[in-house]
PDB file of C-alpha atoms in Angstrom:
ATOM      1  CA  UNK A   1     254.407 141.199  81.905  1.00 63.00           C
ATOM      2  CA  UNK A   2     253.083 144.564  82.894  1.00 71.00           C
ATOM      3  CA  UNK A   3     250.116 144.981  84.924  1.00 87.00           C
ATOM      4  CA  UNK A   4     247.384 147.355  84.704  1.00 93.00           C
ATOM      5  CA  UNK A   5     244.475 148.383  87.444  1.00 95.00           C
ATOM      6  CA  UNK A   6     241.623 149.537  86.613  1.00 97.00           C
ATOM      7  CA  UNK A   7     238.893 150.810  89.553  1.00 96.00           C
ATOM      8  CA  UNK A   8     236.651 150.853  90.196  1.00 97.00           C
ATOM      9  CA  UNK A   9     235.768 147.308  88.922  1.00 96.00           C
ATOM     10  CA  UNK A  10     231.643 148.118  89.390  1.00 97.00           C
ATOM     11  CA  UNK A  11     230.310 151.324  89.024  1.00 97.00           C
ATOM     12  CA  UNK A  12     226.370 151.870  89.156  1.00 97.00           C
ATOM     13  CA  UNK A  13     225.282 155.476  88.588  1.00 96.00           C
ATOM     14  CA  UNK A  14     222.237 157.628  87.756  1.00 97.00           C
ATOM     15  CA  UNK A  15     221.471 159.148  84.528  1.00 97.00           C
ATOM     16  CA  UNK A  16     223.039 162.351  84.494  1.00 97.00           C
ATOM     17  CA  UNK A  17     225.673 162.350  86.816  1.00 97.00           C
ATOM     18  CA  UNK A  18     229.321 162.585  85.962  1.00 97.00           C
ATOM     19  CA  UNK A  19     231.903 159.761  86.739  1.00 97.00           C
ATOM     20  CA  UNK A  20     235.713 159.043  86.749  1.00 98.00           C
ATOM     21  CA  UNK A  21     237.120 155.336  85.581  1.00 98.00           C
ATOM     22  CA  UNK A  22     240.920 155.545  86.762  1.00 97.00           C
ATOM     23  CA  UNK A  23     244.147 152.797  84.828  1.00 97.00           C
ATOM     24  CA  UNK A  24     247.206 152.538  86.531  1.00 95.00           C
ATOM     25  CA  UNK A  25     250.204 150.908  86.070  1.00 93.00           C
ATOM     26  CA  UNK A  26     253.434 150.913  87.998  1.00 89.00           C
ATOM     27  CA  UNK A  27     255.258 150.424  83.819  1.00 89.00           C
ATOM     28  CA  UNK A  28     255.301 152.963  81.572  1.00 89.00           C
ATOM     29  CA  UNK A  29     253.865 152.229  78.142  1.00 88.00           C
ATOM     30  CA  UNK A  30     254.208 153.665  75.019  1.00 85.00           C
ATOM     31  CA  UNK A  31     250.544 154.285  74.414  1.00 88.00           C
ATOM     32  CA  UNK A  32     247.546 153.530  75.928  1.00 92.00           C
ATOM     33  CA  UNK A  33     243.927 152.159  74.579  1.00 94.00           C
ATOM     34  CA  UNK A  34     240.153 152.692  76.130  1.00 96.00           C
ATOM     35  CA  UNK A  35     237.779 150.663  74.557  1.00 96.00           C
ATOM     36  CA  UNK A  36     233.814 149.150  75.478  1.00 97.00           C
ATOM     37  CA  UNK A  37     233.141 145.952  75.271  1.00 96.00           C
ATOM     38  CA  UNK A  38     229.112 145.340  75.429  1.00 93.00           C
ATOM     39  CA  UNK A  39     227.756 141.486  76.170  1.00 89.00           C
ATOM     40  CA  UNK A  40     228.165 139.293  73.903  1.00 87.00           C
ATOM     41  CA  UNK A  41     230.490 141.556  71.201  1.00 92.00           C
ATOM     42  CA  UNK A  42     234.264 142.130  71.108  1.00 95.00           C
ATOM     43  CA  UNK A  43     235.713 145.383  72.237  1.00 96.00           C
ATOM     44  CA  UNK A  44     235.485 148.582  70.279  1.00 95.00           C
ATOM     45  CA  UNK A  45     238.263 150.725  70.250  1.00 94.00           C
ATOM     46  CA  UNK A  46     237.460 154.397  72.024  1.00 96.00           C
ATOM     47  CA  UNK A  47     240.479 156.094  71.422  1.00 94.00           C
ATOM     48  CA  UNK A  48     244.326 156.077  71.767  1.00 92.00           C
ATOM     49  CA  UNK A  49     246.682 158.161  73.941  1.00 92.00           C
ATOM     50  CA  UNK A  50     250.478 158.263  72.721  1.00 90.00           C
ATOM     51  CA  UNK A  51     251.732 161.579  74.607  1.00 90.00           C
ATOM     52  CA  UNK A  52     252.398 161.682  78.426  1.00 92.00           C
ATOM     53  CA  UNK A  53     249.527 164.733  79.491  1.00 94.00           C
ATOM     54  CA  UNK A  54     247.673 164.002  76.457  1.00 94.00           C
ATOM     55  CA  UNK A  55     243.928 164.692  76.881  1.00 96.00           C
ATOM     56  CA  UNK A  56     241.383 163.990  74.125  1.00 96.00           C
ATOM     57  CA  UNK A  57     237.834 164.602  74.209  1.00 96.00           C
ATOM     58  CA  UNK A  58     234.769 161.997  72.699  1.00 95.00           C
ATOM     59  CA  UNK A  59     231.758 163.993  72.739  1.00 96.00           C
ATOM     60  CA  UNK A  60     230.885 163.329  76.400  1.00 97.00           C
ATOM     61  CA  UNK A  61     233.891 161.273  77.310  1.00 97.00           C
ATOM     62  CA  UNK A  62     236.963 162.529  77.980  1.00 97.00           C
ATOM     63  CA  UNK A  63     240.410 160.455  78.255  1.00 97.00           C
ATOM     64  CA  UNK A  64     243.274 161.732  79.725  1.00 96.00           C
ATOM     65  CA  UNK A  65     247.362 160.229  79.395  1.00 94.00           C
ATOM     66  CA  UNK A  66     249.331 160.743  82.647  1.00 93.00           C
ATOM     67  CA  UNK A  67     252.470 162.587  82.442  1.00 92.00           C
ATOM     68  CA  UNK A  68     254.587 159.874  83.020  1.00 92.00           C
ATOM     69  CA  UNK A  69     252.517 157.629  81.019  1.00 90.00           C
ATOM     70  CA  UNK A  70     252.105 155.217  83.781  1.00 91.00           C
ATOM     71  CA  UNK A  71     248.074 156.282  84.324  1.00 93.00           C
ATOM     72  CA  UNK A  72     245.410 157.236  82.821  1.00 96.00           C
ATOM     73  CA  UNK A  73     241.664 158.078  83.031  1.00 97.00           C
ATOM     74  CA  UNK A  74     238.455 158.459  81.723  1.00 98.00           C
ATOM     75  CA  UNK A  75     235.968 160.840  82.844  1.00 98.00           C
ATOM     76  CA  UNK A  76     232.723 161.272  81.210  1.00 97.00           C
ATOM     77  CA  UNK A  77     229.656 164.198  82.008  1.00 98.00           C
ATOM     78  CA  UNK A  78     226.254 163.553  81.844  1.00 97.00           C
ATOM     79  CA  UNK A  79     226.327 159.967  82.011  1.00 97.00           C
ATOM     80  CA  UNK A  80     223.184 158.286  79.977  1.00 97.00           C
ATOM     81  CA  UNK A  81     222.145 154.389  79.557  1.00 95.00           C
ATOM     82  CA  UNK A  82     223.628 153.816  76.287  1.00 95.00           C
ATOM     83  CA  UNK A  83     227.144 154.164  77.847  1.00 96.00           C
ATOM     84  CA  UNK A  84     226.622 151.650  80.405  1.00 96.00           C
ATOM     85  CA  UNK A  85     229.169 148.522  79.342  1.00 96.00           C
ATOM     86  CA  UNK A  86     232.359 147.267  80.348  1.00 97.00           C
ATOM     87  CA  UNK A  87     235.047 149.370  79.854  1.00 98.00           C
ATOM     88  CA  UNK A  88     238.459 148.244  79.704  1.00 97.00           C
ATOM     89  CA  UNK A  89     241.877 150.373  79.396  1.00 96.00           C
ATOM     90  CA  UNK A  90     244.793 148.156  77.564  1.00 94.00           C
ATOM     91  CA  UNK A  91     248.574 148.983  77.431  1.00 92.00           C
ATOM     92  CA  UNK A  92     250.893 148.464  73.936  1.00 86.00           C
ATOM     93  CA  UNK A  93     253.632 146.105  75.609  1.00 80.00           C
ATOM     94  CA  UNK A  94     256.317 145.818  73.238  1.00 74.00           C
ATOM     95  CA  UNK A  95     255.500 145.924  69.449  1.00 69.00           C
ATOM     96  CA  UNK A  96     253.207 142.723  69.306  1.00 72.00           C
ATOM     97  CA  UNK A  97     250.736 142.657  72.109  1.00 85.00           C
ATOM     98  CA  UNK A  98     247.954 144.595  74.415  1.00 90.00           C
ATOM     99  CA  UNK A  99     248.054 144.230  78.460  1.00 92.00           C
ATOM    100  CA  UNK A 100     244.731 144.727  79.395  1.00 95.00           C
ATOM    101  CA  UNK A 101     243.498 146.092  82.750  1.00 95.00           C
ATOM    102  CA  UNK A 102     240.300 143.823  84.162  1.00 96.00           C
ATOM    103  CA  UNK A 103     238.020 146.281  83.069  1.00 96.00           C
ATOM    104  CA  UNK A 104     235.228 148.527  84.899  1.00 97.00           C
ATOM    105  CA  UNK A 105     231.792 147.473  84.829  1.00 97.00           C
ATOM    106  CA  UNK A 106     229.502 150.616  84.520  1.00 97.00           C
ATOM    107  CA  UNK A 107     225.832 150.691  84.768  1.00 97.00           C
ATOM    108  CA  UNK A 108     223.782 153.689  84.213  1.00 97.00           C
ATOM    109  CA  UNK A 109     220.630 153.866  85.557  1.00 95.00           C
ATOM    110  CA  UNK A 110     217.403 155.693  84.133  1.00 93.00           C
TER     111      UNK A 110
ATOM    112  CA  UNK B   1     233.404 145.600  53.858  1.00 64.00           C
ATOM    113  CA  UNK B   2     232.808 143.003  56.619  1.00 75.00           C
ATOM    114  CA  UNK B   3     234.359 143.666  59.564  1.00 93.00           C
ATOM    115  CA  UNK B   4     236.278 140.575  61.523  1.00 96.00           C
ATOM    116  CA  UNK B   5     234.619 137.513  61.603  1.00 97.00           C
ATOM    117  CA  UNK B   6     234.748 134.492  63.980  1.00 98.00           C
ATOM    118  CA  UNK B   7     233.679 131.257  63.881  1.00 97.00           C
ATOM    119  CA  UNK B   8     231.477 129.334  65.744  1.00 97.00           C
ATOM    120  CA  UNK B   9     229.777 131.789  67.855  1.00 97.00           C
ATOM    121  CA  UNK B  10     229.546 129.258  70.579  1.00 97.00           C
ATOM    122  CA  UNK B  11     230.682 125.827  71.125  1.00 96.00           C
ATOM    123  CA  UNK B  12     230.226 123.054  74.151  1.00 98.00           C
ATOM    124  CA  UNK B  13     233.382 120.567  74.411  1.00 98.00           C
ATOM    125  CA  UNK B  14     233.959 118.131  77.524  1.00 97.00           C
ATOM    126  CA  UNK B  15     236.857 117.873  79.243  1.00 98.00           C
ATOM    127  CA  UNK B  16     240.086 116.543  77.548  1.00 98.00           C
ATOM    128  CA  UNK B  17     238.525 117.210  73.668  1.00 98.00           C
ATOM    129  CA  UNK B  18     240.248 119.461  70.886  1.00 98.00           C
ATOM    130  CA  UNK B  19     238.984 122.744  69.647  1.00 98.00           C
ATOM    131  CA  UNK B  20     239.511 124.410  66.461  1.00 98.00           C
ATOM    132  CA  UNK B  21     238.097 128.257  66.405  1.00 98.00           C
ATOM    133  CA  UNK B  22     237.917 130.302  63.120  1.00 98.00           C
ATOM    134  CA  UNK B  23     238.916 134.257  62.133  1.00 98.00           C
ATOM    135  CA  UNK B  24     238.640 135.909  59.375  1.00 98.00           C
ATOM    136  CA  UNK B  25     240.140 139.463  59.375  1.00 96.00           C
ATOM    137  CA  UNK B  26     238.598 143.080  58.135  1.00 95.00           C
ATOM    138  CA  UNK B  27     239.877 143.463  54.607  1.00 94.00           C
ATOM    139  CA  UNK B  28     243.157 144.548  54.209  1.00 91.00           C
ATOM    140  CA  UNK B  29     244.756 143.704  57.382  1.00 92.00           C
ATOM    141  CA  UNK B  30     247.826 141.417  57.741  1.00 92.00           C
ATOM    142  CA  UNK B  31     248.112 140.623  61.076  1.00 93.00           C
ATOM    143  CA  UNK B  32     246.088 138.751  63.593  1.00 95.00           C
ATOM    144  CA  UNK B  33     246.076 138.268  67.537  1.00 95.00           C
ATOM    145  CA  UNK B  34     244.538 136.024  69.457  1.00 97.00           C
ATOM    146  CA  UNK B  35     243.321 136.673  73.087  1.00 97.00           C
ATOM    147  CA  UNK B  36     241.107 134.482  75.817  1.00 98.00           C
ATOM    148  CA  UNK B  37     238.636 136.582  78.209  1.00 97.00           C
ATOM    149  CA  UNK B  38     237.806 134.984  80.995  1.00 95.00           C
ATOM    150  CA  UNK B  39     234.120 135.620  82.690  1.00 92.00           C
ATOM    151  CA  UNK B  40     234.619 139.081  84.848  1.00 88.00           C
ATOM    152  CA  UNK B  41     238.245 139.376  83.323  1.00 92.00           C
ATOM    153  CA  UNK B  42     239.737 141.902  80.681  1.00 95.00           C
ATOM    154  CA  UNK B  43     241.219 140.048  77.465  1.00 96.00           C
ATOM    155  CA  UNK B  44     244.767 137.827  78.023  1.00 96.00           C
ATOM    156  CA  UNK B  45     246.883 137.614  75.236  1.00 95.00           C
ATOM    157  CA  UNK B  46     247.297 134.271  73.163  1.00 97.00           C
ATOM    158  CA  UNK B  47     249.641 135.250  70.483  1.00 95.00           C
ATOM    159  CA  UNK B  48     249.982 137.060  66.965  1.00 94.00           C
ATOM    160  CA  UNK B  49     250.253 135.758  63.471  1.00 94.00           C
ATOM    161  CA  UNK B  50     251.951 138.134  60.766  1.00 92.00           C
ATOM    162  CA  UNK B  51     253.050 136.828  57.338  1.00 91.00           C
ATOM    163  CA  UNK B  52     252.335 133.470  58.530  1.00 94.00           C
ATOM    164  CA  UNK B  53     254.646 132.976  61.081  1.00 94.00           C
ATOM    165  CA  UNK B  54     253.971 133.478  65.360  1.00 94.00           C
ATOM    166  CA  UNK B  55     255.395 136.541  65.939  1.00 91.00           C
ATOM    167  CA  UNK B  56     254.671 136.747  70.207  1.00 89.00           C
ATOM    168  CA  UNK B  57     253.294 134.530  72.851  1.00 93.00           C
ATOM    169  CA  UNK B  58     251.714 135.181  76.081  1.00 92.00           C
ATOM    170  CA  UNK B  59     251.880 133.093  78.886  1.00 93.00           C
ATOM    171  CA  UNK B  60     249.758 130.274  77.705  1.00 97.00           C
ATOM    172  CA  UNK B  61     250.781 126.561  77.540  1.00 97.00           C
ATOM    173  CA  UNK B  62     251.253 124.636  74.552  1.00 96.00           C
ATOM    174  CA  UNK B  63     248.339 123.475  74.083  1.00 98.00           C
ATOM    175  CA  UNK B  64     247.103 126.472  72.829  1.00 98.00           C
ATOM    176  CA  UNK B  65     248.686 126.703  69.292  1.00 97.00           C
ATOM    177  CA  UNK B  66     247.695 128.411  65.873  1.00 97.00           C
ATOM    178  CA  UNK B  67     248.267 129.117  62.298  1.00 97.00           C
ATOM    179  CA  UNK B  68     247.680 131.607  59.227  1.00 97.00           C
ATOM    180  CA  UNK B  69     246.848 131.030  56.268  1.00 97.00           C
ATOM    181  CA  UNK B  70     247.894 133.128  52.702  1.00 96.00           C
ATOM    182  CA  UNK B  71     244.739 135.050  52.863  1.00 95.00           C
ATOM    183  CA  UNK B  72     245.602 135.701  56.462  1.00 96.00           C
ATOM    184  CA  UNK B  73     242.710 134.061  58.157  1.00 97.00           C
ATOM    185  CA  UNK B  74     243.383 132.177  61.076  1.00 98.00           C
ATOM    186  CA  UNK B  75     242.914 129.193  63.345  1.00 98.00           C
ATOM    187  CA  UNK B  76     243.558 128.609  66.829  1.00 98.00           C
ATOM    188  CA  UNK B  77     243.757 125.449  68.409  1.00 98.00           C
ATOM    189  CA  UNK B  78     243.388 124.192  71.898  1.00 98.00           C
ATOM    190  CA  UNK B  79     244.143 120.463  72.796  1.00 97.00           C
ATOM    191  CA  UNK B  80     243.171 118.466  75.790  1.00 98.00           C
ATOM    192  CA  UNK B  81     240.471 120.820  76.936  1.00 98.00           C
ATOM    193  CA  UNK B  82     240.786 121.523  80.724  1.00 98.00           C
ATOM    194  CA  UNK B  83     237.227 123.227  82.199  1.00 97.00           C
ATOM    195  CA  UNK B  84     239.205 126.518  83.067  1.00 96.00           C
ATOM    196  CA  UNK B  85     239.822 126.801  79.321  1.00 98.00           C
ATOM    197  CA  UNK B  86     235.868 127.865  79.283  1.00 98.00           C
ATOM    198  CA  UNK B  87     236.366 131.290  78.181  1.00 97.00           C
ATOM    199  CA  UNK B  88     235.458 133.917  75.576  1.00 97.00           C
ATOM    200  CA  UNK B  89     238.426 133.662  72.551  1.00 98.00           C
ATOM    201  CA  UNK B  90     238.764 136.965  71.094  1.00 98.00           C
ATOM    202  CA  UNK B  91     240.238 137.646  67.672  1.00 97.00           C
ATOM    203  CA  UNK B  92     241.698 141.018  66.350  1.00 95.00           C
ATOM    204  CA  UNK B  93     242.914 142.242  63.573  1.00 94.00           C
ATOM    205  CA  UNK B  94     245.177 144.850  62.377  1.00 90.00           C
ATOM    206  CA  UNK B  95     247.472 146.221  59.542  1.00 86.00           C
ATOM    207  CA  UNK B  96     250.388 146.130  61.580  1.00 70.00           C
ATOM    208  CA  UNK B  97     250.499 146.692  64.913  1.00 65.00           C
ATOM    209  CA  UNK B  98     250.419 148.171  67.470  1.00 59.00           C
ATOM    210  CA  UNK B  99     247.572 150.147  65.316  1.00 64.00           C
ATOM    211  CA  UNK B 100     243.996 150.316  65.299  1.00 80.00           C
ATOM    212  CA  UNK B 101     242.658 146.599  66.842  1.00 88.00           C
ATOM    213  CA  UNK B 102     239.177 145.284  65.401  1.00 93.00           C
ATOM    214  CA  UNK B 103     237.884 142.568  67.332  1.00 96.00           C
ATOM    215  CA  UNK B 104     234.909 139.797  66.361  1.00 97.00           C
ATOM    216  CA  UNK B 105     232.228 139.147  68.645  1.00 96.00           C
ATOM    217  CA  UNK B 106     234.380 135.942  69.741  1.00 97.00           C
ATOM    218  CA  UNK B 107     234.033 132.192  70.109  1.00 98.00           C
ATOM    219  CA  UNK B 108     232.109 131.239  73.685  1.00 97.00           C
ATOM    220  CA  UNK B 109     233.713 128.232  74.585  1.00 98.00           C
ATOM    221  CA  UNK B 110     232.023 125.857  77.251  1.00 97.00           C
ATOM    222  CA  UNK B 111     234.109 123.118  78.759  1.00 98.00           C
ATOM    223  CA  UNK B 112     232.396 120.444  80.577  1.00 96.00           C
TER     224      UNK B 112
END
């Protein structure tokens, strides 16, 4: 089974500042999943990378693909409170399942 | 259109009892994976159920088995409850895979 690391595993931050969540993986997949998971509710799918050096932008969030498709990471500006949550990156392993990393905890504080 | 839905919300068992958990998939998707999330943890995979039949498996014992039905809801089942079975079971749903995942809210399971 592939493994993926997510870090850092807690992140506490003020309003307003910008921060980097980084996924890595010593496997390449084939594409890669960000999603938030809030308490008590599944996760929510953020958005899917598929191209090695992909980068797509969410409003404030930004996601980027490595170029080897090994990494990946997810930046976001401004940070508010309604983005604090767990967020966790996940890997397509095959054509059945999702190897998920153990997620980063982020707290944004007013 | 509902989105997936999961049965019970939460549930207590002790220590050696079965569990039967509940999902019902968004409309119009065929395919349904199961996955536990331990507290702190990101998901682990269970397995999927397409058409029926068990297409994968993670690295879970047994004990941990499943069905679908026609309308493609799905069970899974957990015998002889151990207490690190105390987890948050996760289901998703998808029309195929490995496409767009909707998870429920998930079955808090207590073991005691």
């Amino acid at each position: 089974t592939q493994l993926l690391e997510q870090s850092p595993q807690f992140l506490s931050i003020q309003e307003g500042e910008n921060l980097t969540v980084y996924c890595n993986s010593s496997s390449v997949f084939s594409s890669l999943q960000w999603y938030r998971q809030e308490p008590g509710e599944g996760p929510v799918l953020l958005v899917t990378v598929v191209t090695g050096g992909e980068v797509k932008k969410l409003k404030r969030l930004t996601f980027q693909f490595g170029d080897a498709r090994k990494d990946s990471s997810l930046h976001i500006t401004a940070a508010q409170p309604g983005d604090t949550g767990l967020y966790l990156c996940a890997g397509a392993e095959g054509a059945q399942k999702l190897v998920f990393g153990q997620g980063t905890r982020l707290t944004i504080n007013p | 259109d509902a989105g997936v839905t999961q049965s019970p919300t939460h549930l207590i068992k002790t220590r050696g009892q079965q569990v039967t958990l509940r999902c019902s998939p968004k409309s119009g998707h065929d395919t349904v994976s199961w996955y536990q999330q331990a507290l702190g943890q990101g998901p682990q995979f269970i397995f999927q159920y397409y058409e029926e039949e068990e297409r994968q498996r993670g690295n879970f014992p047994d004990r941990f088995s499943g069905h679908q039905f026609p309308n493609y809801s799905s069970e899974l089942n957990v015998n002889a409850l151990l207490l690190g079975d105390s987890a948050l079971y996760l289901c998703a749903s998808s029309f195929g895979f490995p496409e767009k995942l909707f998870f429920g809210s998930g079955t808090q399971l207590s073991v005691l």
